Short mmCIF file of C-alpha atoms and ligand atoms in Angstrom, two decimals:
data_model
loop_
_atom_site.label_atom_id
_atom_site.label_comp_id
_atom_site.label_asym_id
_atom_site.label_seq_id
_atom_site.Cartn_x
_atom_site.Cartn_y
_atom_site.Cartn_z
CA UNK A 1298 0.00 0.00 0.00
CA UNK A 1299 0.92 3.28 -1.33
CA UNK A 1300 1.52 6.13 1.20
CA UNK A 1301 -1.07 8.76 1.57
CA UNK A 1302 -2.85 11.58 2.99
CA UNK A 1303 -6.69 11.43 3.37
CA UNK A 1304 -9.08 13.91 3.97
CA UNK A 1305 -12.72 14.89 3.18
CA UNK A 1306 -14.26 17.33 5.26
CA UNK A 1307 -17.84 17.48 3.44
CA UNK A 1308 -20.99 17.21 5.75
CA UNK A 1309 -23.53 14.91 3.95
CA UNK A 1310 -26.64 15.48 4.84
CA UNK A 1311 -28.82 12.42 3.23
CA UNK A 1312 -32.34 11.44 3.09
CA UNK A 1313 -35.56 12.24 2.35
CA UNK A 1314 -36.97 15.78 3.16
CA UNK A 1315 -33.20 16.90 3.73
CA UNK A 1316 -33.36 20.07 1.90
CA UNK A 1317 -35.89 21.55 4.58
CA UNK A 1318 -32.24 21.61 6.77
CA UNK A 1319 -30.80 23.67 4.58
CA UNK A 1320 -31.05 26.30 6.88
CA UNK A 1321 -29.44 24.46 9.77
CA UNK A 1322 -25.57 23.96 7.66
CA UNK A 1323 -26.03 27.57 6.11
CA UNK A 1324 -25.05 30.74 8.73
CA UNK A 1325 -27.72 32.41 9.42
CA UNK A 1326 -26.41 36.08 8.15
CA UNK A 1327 -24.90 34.77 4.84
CA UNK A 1328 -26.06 36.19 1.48
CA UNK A 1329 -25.90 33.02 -0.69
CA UNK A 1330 -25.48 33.14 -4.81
CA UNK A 1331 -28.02 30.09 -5.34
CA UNK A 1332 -26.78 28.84 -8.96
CA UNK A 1333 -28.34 26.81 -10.87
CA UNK A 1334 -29.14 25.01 -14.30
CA UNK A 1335 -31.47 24.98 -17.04
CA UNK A 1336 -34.47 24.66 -15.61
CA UNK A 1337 -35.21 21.30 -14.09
CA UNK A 1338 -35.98 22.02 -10.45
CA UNK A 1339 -37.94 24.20 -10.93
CA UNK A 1340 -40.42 21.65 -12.72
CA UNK A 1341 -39.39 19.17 -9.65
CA UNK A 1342 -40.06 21.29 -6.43
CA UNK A 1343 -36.82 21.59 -5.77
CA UNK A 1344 -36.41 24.98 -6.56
CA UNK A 1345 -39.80 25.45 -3.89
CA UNK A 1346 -38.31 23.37 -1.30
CA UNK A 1347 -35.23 25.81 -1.26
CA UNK A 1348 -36.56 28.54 -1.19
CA UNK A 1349 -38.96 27.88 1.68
CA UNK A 1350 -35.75 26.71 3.41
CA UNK A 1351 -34.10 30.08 2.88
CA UNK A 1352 -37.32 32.28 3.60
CA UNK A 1353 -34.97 34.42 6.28
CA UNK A 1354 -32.37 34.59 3.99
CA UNK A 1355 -31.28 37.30 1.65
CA UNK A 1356 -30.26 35.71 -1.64
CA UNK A 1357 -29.34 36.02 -5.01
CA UNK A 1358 -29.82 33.56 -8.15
CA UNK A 1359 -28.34 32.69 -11.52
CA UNK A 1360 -29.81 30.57 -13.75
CA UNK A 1361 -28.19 28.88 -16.83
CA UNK A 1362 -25.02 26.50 -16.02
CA UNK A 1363 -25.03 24.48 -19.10
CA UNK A 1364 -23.81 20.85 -19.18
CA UNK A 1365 -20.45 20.75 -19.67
CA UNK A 1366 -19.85 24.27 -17.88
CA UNK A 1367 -17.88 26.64 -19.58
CA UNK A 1368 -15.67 29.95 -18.73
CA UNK A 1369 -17.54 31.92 -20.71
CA UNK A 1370 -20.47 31.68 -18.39
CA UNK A 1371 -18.79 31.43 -15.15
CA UNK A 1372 -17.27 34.62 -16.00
CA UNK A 1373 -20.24 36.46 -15.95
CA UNK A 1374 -21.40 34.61 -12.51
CA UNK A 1375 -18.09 36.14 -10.83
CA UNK A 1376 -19.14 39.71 -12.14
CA UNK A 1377 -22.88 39.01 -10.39
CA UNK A 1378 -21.71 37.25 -7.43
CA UNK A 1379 -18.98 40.83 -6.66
CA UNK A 1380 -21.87 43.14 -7.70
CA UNK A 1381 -23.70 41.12 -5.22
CA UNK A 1382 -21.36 41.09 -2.19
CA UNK A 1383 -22.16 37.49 -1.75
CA UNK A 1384 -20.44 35.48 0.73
CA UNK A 1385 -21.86 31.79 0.19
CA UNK A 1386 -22.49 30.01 -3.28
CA UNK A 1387 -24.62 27.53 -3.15
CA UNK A 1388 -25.12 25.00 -6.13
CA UNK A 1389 -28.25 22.92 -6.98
CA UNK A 1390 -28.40 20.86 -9.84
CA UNK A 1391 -26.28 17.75 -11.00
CA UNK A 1392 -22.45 17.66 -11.79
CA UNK A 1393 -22.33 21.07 -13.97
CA UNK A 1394 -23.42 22.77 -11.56
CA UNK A 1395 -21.46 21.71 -8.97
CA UNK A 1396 -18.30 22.31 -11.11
CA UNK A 1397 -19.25 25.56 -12.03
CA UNK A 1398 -19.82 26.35 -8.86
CA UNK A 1399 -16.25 25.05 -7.57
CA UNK A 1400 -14.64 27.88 -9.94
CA UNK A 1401 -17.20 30.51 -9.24
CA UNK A 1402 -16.32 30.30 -5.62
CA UNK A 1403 -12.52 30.30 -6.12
CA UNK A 1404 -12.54 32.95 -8.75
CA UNK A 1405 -14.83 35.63 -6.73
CA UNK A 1406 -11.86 36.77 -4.61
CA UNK A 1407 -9.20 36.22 -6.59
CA UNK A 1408 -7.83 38.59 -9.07
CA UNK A 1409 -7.42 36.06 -11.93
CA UNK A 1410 -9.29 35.11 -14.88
CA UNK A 1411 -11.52 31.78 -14.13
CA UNK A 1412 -9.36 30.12 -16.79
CA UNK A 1413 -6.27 30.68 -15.64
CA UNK A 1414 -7.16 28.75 -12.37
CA UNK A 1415 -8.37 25.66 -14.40
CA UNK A 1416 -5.15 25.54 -16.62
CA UNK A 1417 -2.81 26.15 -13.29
CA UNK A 1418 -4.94 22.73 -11.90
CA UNK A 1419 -5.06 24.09 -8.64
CA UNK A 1420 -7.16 26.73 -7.14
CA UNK A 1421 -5.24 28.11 -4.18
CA UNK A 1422 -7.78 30.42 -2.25
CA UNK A 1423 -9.45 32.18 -0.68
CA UNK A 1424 -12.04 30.68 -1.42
CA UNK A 1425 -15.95 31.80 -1.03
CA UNK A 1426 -17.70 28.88 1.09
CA UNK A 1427 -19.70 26.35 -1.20
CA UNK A 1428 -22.97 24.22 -0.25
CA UNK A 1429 -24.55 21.95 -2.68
CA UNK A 1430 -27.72 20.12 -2.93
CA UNK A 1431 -27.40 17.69 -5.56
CA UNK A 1432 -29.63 16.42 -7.96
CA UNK A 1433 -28.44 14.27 -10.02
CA UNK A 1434 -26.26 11.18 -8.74
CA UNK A 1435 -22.93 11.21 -11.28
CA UNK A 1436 -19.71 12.71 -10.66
CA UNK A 1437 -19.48 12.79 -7.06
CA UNK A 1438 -18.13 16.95 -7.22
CA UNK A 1439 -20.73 17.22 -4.30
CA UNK A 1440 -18.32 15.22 -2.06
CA UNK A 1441 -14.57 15.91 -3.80
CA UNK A 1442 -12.66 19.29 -4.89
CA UNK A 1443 -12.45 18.00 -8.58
CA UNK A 1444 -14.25 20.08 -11.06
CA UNK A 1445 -14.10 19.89 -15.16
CA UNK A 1446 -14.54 22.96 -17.10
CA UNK A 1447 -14.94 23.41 -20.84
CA UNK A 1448 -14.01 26.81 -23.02
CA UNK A 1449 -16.19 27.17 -25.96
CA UNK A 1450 -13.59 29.38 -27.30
CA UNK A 1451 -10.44 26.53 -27.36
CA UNK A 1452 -12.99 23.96 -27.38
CA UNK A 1453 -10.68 22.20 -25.10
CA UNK A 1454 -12.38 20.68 -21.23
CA UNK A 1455 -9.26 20.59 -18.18
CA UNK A 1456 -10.24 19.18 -14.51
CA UNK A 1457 -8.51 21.60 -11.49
CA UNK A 1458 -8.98 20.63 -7.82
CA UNK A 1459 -10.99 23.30 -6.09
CA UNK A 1460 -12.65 23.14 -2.64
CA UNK A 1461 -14.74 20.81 -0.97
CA UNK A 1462 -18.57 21.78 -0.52
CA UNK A 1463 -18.69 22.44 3.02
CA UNK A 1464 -22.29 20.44 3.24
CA UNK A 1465 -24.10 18.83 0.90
CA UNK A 1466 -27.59 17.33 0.69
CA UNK A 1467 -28.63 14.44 -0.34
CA UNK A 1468 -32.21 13.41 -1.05
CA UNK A 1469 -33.07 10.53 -3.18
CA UNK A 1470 -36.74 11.69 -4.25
CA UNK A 1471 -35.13 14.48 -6.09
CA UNK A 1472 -33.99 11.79 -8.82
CA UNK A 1473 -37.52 10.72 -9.39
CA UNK A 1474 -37.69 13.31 -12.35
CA UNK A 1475 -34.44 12.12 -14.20
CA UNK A 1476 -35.20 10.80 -17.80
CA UNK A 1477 -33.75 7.36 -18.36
CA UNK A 1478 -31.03 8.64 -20.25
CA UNK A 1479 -29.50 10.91 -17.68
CA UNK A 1480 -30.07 7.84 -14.93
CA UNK A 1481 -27.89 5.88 -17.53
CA UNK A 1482 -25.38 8.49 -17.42
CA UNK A 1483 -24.90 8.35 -13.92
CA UNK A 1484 -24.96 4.88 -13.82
CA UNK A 1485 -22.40 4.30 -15.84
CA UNK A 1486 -19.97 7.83 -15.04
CA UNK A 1487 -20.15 5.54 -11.24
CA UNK A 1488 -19.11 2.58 -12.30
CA UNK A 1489 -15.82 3.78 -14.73
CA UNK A 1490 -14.83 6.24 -11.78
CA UNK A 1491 -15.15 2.80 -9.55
CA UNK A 1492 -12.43 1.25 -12.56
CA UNK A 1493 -9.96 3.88 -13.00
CA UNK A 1494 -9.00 3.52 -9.23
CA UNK A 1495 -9.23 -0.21 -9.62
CA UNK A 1496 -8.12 -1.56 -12.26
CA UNK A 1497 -4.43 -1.00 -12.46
CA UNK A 1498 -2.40 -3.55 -10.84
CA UNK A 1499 -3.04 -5.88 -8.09
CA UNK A 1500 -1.86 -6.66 -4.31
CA UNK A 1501 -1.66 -3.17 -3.57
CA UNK A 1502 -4.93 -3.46 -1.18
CA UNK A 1503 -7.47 -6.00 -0.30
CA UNK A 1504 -9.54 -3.80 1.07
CA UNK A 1505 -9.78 -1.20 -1.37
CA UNK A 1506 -10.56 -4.09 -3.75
CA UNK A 1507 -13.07 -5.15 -2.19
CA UNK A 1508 -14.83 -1.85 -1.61
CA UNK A 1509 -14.23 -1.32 -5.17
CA UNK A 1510 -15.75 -4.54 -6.02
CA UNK A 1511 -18.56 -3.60 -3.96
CA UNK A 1512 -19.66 -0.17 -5.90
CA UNK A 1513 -19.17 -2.17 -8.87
CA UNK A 1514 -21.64 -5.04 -7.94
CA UNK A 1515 -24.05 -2.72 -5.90
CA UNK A 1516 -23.92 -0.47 -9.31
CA UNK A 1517 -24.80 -3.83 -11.97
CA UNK A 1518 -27.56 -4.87 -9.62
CA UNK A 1519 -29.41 -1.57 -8.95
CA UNK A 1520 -29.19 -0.67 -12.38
CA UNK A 1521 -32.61 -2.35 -13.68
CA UNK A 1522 -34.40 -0.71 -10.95
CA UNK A 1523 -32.91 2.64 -11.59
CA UNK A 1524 -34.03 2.38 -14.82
CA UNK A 1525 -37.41 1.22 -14.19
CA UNK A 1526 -38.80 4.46 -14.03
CA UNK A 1527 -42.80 3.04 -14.12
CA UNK A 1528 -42.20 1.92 -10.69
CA UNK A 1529 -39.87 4.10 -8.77
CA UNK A 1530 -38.60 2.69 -6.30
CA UNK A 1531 -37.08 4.79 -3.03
CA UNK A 1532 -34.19 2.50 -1.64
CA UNK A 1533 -32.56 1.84 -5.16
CA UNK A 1534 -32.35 5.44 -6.04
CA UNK A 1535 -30.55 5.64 -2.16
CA UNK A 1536 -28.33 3.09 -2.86
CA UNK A 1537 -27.55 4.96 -6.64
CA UNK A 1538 -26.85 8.34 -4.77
CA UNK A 1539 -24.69 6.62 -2.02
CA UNK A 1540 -22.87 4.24 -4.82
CA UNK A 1541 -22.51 7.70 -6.99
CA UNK A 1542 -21.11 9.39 -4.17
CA UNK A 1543 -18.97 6.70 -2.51
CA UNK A 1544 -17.03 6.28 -6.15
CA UNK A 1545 -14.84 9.64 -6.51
CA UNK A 1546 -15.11 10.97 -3.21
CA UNK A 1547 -11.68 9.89 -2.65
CA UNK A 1548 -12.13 6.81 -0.23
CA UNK A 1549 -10.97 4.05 -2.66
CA UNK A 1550 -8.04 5.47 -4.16
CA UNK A 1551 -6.68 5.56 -0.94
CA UNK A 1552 -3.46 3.67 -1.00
CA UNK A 1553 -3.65 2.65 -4.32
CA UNK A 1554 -2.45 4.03 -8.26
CA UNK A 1555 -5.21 4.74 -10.71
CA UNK A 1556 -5.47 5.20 -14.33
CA UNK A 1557 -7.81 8.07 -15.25
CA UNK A 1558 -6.73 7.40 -19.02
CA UNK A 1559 -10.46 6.73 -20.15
CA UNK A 1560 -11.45 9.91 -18.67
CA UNK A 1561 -9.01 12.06 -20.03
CA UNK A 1562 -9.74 10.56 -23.85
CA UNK A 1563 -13.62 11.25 -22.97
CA UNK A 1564 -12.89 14.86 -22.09
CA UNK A 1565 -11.51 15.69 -25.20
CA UNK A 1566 -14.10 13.72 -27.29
CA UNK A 1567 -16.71 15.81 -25.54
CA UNK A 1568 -15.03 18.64 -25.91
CA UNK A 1569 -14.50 18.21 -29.51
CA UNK A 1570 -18.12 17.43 -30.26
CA UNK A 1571 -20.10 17.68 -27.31
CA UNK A 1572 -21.02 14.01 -26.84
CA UNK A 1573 -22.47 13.70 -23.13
CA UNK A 1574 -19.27 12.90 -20.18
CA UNK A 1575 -20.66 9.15 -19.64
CA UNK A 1576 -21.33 8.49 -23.14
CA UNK A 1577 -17.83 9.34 -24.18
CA UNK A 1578 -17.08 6.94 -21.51
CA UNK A 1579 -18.69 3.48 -21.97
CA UNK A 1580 -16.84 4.04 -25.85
CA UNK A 1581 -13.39 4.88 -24.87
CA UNK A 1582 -13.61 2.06 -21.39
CA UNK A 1583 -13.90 -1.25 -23.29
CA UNK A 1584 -11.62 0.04 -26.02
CA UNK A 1585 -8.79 0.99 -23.35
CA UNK A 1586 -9.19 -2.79 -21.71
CA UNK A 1587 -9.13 -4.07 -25.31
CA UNK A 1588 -5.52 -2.59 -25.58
CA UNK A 1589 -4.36 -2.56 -22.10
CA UNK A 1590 -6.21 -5.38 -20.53
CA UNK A 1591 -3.52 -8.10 -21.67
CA UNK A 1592 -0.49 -5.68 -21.01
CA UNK A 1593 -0.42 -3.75 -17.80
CA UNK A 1594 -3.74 -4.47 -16.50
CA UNK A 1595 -3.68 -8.54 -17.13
CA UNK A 1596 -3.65 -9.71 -13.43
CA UNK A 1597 -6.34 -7.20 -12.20
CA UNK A 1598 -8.34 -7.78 -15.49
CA UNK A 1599 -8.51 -11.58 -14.34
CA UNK A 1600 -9.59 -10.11 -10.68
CA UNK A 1601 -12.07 -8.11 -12.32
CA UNK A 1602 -13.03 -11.17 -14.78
CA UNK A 1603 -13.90 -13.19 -11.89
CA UNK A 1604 -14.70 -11.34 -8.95
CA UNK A 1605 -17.58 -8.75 -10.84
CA UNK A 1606 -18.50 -10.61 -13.65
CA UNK A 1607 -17.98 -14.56 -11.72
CA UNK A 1608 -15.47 -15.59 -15.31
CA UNK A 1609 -13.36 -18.47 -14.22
CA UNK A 1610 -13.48 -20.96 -17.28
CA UNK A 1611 -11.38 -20.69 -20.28
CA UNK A 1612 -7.47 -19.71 -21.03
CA UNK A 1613 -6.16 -15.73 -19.49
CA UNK A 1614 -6.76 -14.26 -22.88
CA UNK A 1615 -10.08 -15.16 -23.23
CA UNK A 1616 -11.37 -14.40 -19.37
CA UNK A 1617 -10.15 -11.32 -20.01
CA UNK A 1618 -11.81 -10.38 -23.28
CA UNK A 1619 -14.87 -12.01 -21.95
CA UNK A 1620 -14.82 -9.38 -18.93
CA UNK A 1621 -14.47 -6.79 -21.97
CA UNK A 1622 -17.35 -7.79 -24.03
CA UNK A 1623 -19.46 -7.96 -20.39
CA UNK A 1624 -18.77 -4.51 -19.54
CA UNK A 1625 -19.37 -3.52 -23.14
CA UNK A 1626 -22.45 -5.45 -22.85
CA UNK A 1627 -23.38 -4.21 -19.32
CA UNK A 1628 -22.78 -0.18 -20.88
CA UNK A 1629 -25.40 -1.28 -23.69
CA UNK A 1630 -28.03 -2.52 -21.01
CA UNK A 1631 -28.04 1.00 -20.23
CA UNK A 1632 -29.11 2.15 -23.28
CA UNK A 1633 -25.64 3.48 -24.95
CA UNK A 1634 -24.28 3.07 -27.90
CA UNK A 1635 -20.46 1.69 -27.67
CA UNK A 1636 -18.53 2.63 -30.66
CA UNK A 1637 -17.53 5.89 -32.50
CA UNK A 1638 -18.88 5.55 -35.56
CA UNK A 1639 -22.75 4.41 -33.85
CA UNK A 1640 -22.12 8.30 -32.03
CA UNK A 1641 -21.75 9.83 -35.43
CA UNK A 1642 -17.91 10.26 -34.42
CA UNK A 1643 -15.35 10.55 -37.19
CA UNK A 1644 -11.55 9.40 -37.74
CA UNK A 1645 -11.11 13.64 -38.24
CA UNK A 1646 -12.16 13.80 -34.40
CA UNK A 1647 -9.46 11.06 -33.58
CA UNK A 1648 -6.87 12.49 -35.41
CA UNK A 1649 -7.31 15.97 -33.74
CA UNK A 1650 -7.61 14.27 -30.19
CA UNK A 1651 -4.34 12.21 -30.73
CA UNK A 1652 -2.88 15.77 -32.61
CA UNK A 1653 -3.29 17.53 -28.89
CA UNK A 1654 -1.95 15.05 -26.79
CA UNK A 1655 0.87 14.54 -28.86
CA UNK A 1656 1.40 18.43 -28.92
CA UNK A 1657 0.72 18.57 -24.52
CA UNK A 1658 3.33 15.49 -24.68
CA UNK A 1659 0.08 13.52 -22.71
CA UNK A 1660 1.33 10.01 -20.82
CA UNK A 1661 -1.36 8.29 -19.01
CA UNK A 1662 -2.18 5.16 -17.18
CA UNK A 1663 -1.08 3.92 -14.06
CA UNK A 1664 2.58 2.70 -15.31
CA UNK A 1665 2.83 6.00 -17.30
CA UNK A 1666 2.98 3.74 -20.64
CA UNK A 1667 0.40 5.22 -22.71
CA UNK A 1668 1.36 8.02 -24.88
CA UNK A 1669 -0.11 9.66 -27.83
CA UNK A 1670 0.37 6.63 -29.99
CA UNK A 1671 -1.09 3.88 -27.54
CA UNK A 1672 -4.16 6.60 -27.28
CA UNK A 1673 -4.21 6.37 -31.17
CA UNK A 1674 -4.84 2.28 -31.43
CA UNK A 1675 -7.54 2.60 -28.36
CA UNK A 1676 -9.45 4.81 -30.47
CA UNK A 1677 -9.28 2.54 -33.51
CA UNK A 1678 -10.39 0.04 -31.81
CA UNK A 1679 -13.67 2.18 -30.56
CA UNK A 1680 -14.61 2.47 -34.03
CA UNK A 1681 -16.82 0.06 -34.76
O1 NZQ B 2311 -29.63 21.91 -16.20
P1 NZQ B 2311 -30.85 21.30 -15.62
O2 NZQ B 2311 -32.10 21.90 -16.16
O3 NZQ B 2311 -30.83 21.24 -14.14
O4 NZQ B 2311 -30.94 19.78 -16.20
C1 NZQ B 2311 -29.91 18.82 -16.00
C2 NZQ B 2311 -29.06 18.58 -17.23
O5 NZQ B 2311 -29.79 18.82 -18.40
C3 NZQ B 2311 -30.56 17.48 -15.80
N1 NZQ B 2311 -30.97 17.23 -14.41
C4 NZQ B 2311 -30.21 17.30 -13.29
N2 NZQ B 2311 -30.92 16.91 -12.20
C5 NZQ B 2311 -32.17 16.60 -12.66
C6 NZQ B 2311 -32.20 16.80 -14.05
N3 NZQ B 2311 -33.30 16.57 -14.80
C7 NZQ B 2311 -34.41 16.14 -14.14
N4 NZQ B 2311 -34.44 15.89 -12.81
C8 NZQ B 2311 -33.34 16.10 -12.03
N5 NZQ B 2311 -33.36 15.81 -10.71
O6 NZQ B 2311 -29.57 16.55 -16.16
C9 NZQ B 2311 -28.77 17.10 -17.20
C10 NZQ B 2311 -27.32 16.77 -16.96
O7 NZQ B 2311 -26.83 17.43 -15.82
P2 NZQ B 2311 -25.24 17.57 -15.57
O8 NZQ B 2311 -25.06 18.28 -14.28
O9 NZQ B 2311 -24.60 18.14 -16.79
O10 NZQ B 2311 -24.79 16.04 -15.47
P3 NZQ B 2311 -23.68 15.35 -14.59
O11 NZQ B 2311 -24.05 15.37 -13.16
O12 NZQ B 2311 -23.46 14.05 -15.22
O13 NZQ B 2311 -22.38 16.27 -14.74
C11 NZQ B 2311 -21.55 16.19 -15.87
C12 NZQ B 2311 -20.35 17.10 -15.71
O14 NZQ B 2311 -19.55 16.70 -14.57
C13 NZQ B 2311 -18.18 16.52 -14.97
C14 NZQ B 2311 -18.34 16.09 -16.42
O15 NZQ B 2311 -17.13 16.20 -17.14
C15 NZQ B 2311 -19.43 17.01 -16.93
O16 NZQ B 2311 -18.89 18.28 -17.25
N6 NZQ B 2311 -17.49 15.60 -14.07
C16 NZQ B 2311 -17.14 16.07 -12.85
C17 NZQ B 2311 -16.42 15.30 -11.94
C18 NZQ B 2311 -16.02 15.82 -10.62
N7 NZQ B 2311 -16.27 17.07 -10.31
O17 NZQ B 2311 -15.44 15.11 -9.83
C19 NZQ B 2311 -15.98 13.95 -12.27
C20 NZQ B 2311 -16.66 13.37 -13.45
O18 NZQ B 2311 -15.82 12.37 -13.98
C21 NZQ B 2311 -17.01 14.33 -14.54
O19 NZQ B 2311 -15.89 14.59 -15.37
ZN1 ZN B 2312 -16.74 10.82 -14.81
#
């Protein structure tokens, strides 16, 4: 086991009804920036919950974080939020949000421009203090300091470590109004979070495995009732938020090297055409195993093989491409489509994306083996 410093000081607060304690975890003489996205809670009560939680409160709002947050519009909530005098920023809505929100509160105090703080990767301070109450299980941002902003101007999407939310809520009703498609997302932006901190090498710890392992298996068999949205059901939609959380909010990379190769790829695909974060994902995962799984990754892929997917028959090479064509399968159970060309994504978009990380010099994976070139064969073989 690696050496390591842990620590996550976000409050969850988690359940049903939470949002009425809003007003407990926020001080009582703050003037809060409530941000939020397009629309959706206000056609889901949430918006109504929140503010009949904050009826003593003075408050501003902005409305209009787009998926995939960019600069361009954080910009403009740093002008409102210093015209404002706010001194909280609280963020309700799903991962966007929440990102947006990460920058917005580290660029309101700082003389810098918002996109100098994502390219530097690290937002120093001060910081103005961030809540959340999340509504869409996903990324985990409302327990971690990662955040991943996109510029439409560069048309390029960097991750910088920001703050931690001070508090964040919790309540599993709030996903009754997800379509399918954005349960899917979450579903499946879990479960590859869940790989890139486990599948790597093994013997580094048993019990990170095994929590690992857990998500994964909690995540394949909730997934059907997630999706069943004709008969909602409250304790699998728990289980989703906790499993959502409890993947990138730093507890199983504890000890352990990851590989955040398949994310890095997806940023840039989504960046370059706008394909949703988890969709980008369940192309570029089983392509990455399909070129790493017999090299670097063998041992753990046979772990993975049989511990999540119970494949113990047959020669290494084909338990491990079996485990490939499971998760592959698993992704399409979903609902997604698993190749390039099936997103409408071109060879032109793969030439540009291997283009840049040659250019940024980009080596990823957890034995720092994959450069631009290794990238290149992973997306051929996402094609078709
Ligand atoms: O904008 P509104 O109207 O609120 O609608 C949203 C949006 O259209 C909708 N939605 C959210 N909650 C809802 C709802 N619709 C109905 N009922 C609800 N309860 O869902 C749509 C997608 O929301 P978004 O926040 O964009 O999705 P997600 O949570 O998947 O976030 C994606 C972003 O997070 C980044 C991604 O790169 C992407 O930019 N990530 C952040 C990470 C982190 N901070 O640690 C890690 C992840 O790997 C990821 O990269
Ligand atoms: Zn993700």
């Amino acid at each position: 086991m690696k050496n390591f410093k842990f620590v996550n000081p976000t409050q969850i607060i988690f359940g049903q009804n939470s949002i009425a304690q809003l007003s407990k975890v926020l001080p009582q003489n703050s003037k809060p920036l409530l941000v939020f996205g397009g629309g959706s809670v206000r056609k889901n009560g949430v918006y109504d919950q929140v503010v009949a939680a904050l009826q003593d409160y003075e408050y501003s709002e902005f409305w209009g974080i787009e998926s995939n947050p960019t600069v361009e519009t954080i910009r403009i909530v740093i002008e409102q939020a210093r015209r404002d005098k706010n001194d909280w920023v609280l963020a309700i809505g799903g991962g966007s949000v929440i990102d947006a929100c990460k920058l917005i509160s580290a660029g309101i105090l700082v003389d810098k421009d918002p996109w100098d703080i994502v390219l530097s990767g690290v937002a120093k301070g001060p910081f103005v203090p961030l809540g959340c109450i999340l509504t869409l299980p996903a990324t985990a941002s409302e327990m971690n300091a990662g955040s991943v902003i996109s510029s439409q101007a560069t048309q390029e999407k960097f991750p910088f470590h920001g703050q931690f939310p001070k508090f964040s809520i919790l309540d599993p009703e709030v996903t009754y109004t997800l379509p399918k498609y954005q349960l899917a997302c979450g579903l499946a932006d879990s479960f590859v979070h869940v790989i890139e901190q486990y599948l790597t090498w093994p013997n580094q710890s048993l019990l990170m495995d095994r929590w690992a392992e857990g998500l994964l298996l909690t995540i394949k068999e909730i997934a059907p009732k997630v999706l069943d949205t004709d008969n909602i059901d409250y304790d699998s939609r728990a289980e989703f938020m906790m499993c959502a959380t409890n993947a990138l909010n730093g507890f199983i990379r504890r000890g352990v090297v990851e590989d955040w190769s398949t994310h890095m790829i997806g940023h840039e695909l989504t960046a370059l055409t706008g394909i949703a974060h988890a969709h980008s994902l369940v192309i570029v995962l089983p392509g990455t195993l399909r070129i790493m799984g017999t090299l670097g990754k063998r041992e753990k892929m046979l772990q993975y093989a049989e511990r999540v997917w119970n494949i113990t028959e047959g020669d290494e090479e084909s338990r491990i491409e079996k485990a490939i064509v499971c998760t592959e399968e698993f992704f399409r159970s979903l609902g997604f489509t698993t190749r390039l060309s099936e997103a409408g994504i071109g060879e032109d978009i793969e030439r540009t994306l291997v283009q840049r990380f040659e250019e940024r010099g980009t080596i990823l994976g957890e034995r720092q083996d994959m450069n631009f070139e290794v990238v290149e064969k992973i997306l051929a073989s996402c094609r078709r």
